[in-house]
PDB file of C-alpha atoms in Angstrom:
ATOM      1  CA  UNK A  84      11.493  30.562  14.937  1.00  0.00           C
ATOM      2  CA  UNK A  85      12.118  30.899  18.377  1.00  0.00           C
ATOM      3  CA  UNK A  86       9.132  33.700  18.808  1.00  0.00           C
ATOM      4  CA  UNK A  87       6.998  31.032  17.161  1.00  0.00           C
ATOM      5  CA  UNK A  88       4.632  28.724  19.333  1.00  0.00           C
ATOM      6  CA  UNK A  89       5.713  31.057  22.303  1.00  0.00           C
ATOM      7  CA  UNK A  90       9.328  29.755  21.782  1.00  0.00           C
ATOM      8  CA  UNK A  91       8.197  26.473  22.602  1.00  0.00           C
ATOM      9  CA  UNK A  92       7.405  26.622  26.229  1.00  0.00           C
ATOM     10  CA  UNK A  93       4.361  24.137  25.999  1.00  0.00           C
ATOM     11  CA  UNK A  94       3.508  23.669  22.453  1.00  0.00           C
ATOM     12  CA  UNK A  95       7.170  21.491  21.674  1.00  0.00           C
ATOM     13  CA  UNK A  96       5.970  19.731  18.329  1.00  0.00           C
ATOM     14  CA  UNK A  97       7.514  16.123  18.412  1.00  0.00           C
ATOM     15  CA  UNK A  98       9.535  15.676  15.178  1.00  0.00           C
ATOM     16  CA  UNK A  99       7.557  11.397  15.148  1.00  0.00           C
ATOM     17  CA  UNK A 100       4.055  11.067  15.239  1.00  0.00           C
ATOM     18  CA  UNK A 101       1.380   7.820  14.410  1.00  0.00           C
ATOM     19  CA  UNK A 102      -0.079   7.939  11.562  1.00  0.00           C
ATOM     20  CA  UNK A 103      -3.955   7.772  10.879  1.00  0.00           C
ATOM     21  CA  UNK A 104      -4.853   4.999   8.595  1.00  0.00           C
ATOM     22  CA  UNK A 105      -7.803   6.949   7.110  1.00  0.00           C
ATOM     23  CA  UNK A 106      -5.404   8.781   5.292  1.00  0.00           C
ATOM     24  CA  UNK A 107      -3.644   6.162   3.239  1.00  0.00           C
ATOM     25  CA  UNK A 108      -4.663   5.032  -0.080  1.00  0.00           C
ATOM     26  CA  UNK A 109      -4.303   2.271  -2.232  1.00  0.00           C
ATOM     27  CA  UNK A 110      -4.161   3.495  -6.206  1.00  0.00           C
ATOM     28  CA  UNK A 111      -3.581   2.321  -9.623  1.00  0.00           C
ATOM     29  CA  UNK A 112      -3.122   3.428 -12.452  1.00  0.00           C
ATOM     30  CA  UNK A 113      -5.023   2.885 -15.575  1.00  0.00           C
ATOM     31  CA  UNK A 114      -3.237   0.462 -18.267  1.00  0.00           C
ATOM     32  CA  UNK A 115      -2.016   3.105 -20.181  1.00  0.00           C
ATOM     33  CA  UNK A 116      -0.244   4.781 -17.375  1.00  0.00           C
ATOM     34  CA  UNK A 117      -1.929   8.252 -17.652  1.00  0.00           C
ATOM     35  CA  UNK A 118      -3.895   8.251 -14.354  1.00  0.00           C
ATOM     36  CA  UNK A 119      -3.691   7.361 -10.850  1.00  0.00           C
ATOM     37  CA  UNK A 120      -6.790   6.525  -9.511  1.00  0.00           C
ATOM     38  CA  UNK A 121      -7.649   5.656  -5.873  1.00  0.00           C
ATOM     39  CA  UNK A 122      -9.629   2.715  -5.123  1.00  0.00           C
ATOM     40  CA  UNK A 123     -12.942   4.092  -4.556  1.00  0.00           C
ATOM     41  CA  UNK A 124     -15.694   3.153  -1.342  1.00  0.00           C
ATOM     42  CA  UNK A 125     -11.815   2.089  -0.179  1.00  0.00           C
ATOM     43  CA  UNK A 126     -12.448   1.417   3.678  1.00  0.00           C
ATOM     44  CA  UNK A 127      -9.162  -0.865   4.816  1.00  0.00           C
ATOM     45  CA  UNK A 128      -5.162  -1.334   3.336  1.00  0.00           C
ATOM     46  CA  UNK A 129      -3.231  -3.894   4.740  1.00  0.00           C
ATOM     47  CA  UNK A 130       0.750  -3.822   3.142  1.00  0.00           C
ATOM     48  CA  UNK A 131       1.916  -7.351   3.859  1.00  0.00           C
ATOM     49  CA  UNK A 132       5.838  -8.233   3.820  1.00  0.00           C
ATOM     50  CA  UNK A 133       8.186 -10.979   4.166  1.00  0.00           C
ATOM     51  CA  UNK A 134      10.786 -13.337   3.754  1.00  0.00           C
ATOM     52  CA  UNK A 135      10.783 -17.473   3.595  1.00  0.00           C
ATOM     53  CA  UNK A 136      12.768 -18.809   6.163  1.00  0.00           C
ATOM     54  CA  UNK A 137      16.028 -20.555   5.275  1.00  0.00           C
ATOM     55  CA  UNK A 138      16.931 -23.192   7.683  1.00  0.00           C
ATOM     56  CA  UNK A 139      21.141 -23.329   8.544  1.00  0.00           C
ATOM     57  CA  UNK A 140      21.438 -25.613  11.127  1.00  0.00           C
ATOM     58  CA  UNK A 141      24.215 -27.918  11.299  1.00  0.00           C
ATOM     59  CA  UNK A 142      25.342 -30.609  14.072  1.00  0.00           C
ATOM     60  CA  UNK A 143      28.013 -28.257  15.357  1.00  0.00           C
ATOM     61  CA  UNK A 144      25.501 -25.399  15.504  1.00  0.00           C
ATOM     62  CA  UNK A 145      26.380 -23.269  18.639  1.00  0.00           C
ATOM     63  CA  UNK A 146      24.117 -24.297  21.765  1.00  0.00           C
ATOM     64  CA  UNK A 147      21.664 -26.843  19.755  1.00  0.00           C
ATOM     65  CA  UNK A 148      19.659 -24.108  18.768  1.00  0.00           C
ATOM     66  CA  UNK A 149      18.008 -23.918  15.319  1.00  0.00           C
ATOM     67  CA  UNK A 150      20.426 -21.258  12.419  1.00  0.00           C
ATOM     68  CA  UNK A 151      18.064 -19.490   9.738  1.00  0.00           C
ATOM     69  CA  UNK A 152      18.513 -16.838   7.410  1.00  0.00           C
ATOM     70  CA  UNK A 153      16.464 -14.914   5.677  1.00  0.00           C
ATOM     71  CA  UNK A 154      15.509 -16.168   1.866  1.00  0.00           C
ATOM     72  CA  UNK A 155      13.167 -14.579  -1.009  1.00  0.00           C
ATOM     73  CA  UNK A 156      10.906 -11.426  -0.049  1.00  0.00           C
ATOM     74  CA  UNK A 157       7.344 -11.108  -1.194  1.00  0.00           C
ATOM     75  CA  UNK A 158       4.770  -8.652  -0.827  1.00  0.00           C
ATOM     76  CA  UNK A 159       1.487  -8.535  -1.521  1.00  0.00           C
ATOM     77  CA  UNK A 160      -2.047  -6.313  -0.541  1.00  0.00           C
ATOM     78  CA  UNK A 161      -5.491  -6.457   0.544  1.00  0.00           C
ATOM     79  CA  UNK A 162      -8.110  -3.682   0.516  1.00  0.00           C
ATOM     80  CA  UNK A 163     -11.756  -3.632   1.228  1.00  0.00           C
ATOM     81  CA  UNK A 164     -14.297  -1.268   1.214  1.00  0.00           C
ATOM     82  CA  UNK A 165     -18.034   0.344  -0.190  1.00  0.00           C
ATOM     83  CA  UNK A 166     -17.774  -0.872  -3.367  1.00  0.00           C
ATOM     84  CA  UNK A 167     -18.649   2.212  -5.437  1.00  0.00           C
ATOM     85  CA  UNK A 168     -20.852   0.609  -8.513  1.00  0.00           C
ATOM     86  CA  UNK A 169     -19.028   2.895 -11.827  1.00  0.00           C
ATOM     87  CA  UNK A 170     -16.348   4.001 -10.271  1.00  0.00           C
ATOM     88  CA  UNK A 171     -13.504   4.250 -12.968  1.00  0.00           C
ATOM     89  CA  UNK A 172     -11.270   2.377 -10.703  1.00  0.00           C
ATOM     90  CA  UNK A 173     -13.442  -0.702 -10.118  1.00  0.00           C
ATOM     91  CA  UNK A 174     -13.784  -0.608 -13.785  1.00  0.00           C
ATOM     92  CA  UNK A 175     -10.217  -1.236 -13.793  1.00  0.00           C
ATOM     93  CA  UNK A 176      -9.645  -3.473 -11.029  1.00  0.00           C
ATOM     94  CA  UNK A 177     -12.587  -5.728 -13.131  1.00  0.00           C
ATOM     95  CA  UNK A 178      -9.899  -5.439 -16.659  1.00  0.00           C
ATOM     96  CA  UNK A 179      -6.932  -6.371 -14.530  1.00  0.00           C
ATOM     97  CA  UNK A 180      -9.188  -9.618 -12.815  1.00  0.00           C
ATOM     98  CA  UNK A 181     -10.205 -10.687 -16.253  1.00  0.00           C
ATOM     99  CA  UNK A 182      -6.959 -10.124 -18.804  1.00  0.00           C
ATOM    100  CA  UNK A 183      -4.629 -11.139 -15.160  1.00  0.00           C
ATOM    101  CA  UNK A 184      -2.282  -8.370 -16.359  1.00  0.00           C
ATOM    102  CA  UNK A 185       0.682  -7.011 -14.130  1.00  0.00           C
ATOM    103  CA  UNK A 186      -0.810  -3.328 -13.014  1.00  0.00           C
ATOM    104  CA  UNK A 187       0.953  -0.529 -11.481  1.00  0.00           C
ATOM    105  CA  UNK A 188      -0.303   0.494  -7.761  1.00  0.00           C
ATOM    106  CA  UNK A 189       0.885   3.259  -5.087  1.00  0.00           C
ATOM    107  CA  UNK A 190       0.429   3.577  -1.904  1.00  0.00           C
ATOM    108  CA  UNK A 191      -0.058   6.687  -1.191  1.00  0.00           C
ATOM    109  CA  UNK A 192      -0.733   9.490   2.205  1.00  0.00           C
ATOM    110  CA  UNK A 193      -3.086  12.053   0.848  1.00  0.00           C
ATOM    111  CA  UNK A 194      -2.642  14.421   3.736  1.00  0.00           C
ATOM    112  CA  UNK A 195       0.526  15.334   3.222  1.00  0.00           C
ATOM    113  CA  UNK A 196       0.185  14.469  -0.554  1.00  0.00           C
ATOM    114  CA  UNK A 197       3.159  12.150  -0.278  1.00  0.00           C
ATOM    115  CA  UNK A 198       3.790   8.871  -1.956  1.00  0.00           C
ATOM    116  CA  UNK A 199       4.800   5.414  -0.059  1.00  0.00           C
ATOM    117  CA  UNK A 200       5.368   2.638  -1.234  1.00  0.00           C
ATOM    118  CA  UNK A 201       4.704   1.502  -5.196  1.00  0.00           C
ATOM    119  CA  UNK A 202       5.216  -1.452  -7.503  1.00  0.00           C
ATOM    120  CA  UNK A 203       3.882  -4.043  -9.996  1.00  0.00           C
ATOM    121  CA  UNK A 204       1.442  -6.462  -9.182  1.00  0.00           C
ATOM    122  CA  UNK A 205      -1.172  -9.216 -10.442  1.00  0.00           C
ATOM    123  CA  UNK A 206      -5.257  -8.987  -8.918  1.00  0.00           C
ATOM    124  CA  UNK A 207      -5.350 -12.121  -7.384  1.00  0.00           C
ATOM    125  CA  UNK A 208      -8.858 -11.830  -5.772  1.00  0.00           C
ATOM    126  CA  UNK A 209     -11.831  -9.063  -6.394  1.00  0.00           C
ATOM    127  CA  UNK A 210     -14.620 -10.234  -4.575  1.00  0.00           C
ATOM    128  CA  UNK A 211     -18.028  -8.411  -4.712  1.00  0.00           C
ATOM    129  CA  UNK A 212     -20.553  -8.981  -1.768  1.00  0.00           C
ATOM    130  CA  UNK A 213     -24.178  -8.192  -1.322  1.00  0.00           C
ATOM    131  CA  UNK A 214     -26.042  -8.646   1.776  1.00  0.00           C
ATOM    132  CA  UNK A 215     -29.533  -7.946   2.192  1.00  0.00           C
ATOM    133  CA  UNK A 216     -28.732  -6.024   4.819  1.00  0.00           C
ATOM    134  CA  UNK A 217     -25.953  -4.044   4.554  1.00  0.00           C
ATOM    135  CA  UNK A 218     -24.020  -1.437   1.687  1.00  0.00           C
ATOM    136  CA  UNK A 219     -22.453  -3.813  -1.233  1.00  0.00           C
ATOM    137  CA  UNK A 220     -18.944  -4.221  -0.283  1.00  0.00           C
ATOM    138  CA  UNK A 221     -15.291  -5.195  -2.216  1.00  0.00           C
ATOM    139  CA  UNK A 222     -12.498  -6.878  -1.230  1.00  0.00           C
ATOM    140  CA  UNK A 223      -9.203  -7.204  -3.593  1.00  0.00           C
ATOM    141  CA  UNK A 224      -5.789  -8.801  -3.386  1.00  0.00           C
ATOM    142  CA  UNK A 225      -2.584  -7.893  -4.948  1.00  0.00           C
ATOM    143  CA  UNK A 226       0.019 -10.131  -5.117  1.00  0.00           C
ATOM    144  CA  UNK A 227       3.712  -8.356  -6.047  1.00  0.00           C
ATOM    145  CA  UNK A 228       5.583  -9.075  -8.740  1.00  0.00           C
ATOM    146  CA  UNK A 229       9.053  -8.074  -8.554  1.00  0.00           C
ATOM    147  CA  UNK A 230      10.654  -5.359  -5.426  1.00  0.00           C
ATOM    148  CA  UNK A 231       7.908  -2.682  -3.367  1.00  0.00           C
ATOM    149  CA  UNK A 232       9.756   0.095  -3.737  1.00  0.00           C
ATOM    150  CA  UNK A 233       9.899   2.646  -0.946  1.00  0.00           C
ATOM    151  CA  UNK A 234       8.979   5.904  -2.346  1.00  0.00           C
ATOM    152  CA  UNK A 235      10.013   8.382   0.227  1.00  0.00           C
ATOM    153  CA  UNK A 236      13.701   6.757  -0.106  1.00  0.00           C
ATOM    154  CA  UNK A 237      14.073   8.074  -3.970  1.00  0.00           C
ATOM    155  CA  UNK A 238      17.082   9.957  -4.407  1.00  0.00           C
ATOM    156  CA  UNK A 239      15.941  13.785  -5.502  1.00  0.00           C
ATOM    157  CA  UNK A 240      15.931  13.688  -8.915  1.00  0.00           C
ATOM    158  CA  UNK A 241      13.630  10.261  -9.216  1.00  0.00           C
ATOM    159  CA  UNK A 242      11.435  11.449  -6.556  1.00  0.00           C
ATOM    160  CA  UNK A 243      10.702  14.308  -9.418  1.00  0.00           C
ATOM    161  CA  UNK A 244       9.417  12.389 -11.315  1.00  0.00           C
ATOM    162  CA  UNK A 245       6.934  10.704  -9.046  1.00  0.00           C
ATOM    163  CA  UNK A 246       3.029  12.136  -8.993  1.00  0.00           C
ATOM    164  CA  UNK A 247       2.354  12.620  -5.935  1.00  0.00           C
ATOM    165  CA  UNK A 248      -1.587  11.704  -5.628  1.00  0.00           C
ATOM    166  CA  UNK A 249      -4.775  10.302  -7.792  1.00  0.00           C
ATOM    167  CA  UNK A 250      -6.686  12.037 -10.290  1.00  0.00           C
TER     168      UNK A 250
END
């Protein structure tokens, strides 16, 4: 390796780098479980995490300063985009809305064809907007139900069994 890249003398490839948020995807999968399907006309992903605040404080808390801990997690996420009129996965997104059924989404990087983050959820908003003068547009909320699971921590033999990206 040490011929490679003219052993490194300028072109020292940092092991970290950002991340471009173009190439993240939000995905389900279909009710059955047979296909992963990325949102389509999918244009933002926010992941939202945390914790409710559990307040500790006592009269002989040190200093007079408020004592919290952390209590229940939650996660939950919103996506917007094109909104691609047909497209097999705004056909499901509309089943999920209407029977409020728990679906299965991933989070997924489809440059390096590698799966995130993943777990069960309820559509809590799919909102469908049409100005006269712009592209029709979606925007959809997920709110979790149960742990977000972090996909590139999977021990070897789970991470097997994981598809990596949408059909």
């Amino acid at each position: 390796m040490a011929e490679n890249f003219d052993s490194n003398v300028y072109c020292e490839f940092p092991e970290a780098v950002a991340k471009a948020g173009k190439d993240i995807l939000l995905c389900l999968f279909t009710a059955d479980g047979a296909k992963l399907l990325a949102i389509a006309g999918q244009q933002s992903l926010t992941l939202n995490r945390s914790a409710d605040t559990i307040e500790t404080t006592s009269k002989d808390t040190k200093g007079g300063w408020k004592s919290q801990v952390a209590g229940m997690k939650e996660w939950s996420v919103d996506s917007d985009g094109a909104y691609i009129m047909g497209a097999e996965s705004h056909k499901e997104l509309q089943k999920y809305f209407e029977s409020g059924d728990l679906l299965c989404i991933k989070i997924v990087d489809i440059k390096e064809s590698k799966s995130l983050f993943g777990g069960l959820a309820v559509l809590t908003e799919y909102t469908l907007e049409a100005p006269y003068d712009d592209a029709m547009t979606y925007s959809c909320s997920l709110a979790g139900n149960g742990p977000l699971v972090d996909l590139t921590a999977l021990s070897t033999e789970d991470a097997a069994k994981v598809l990596a990206m949408p059909a």
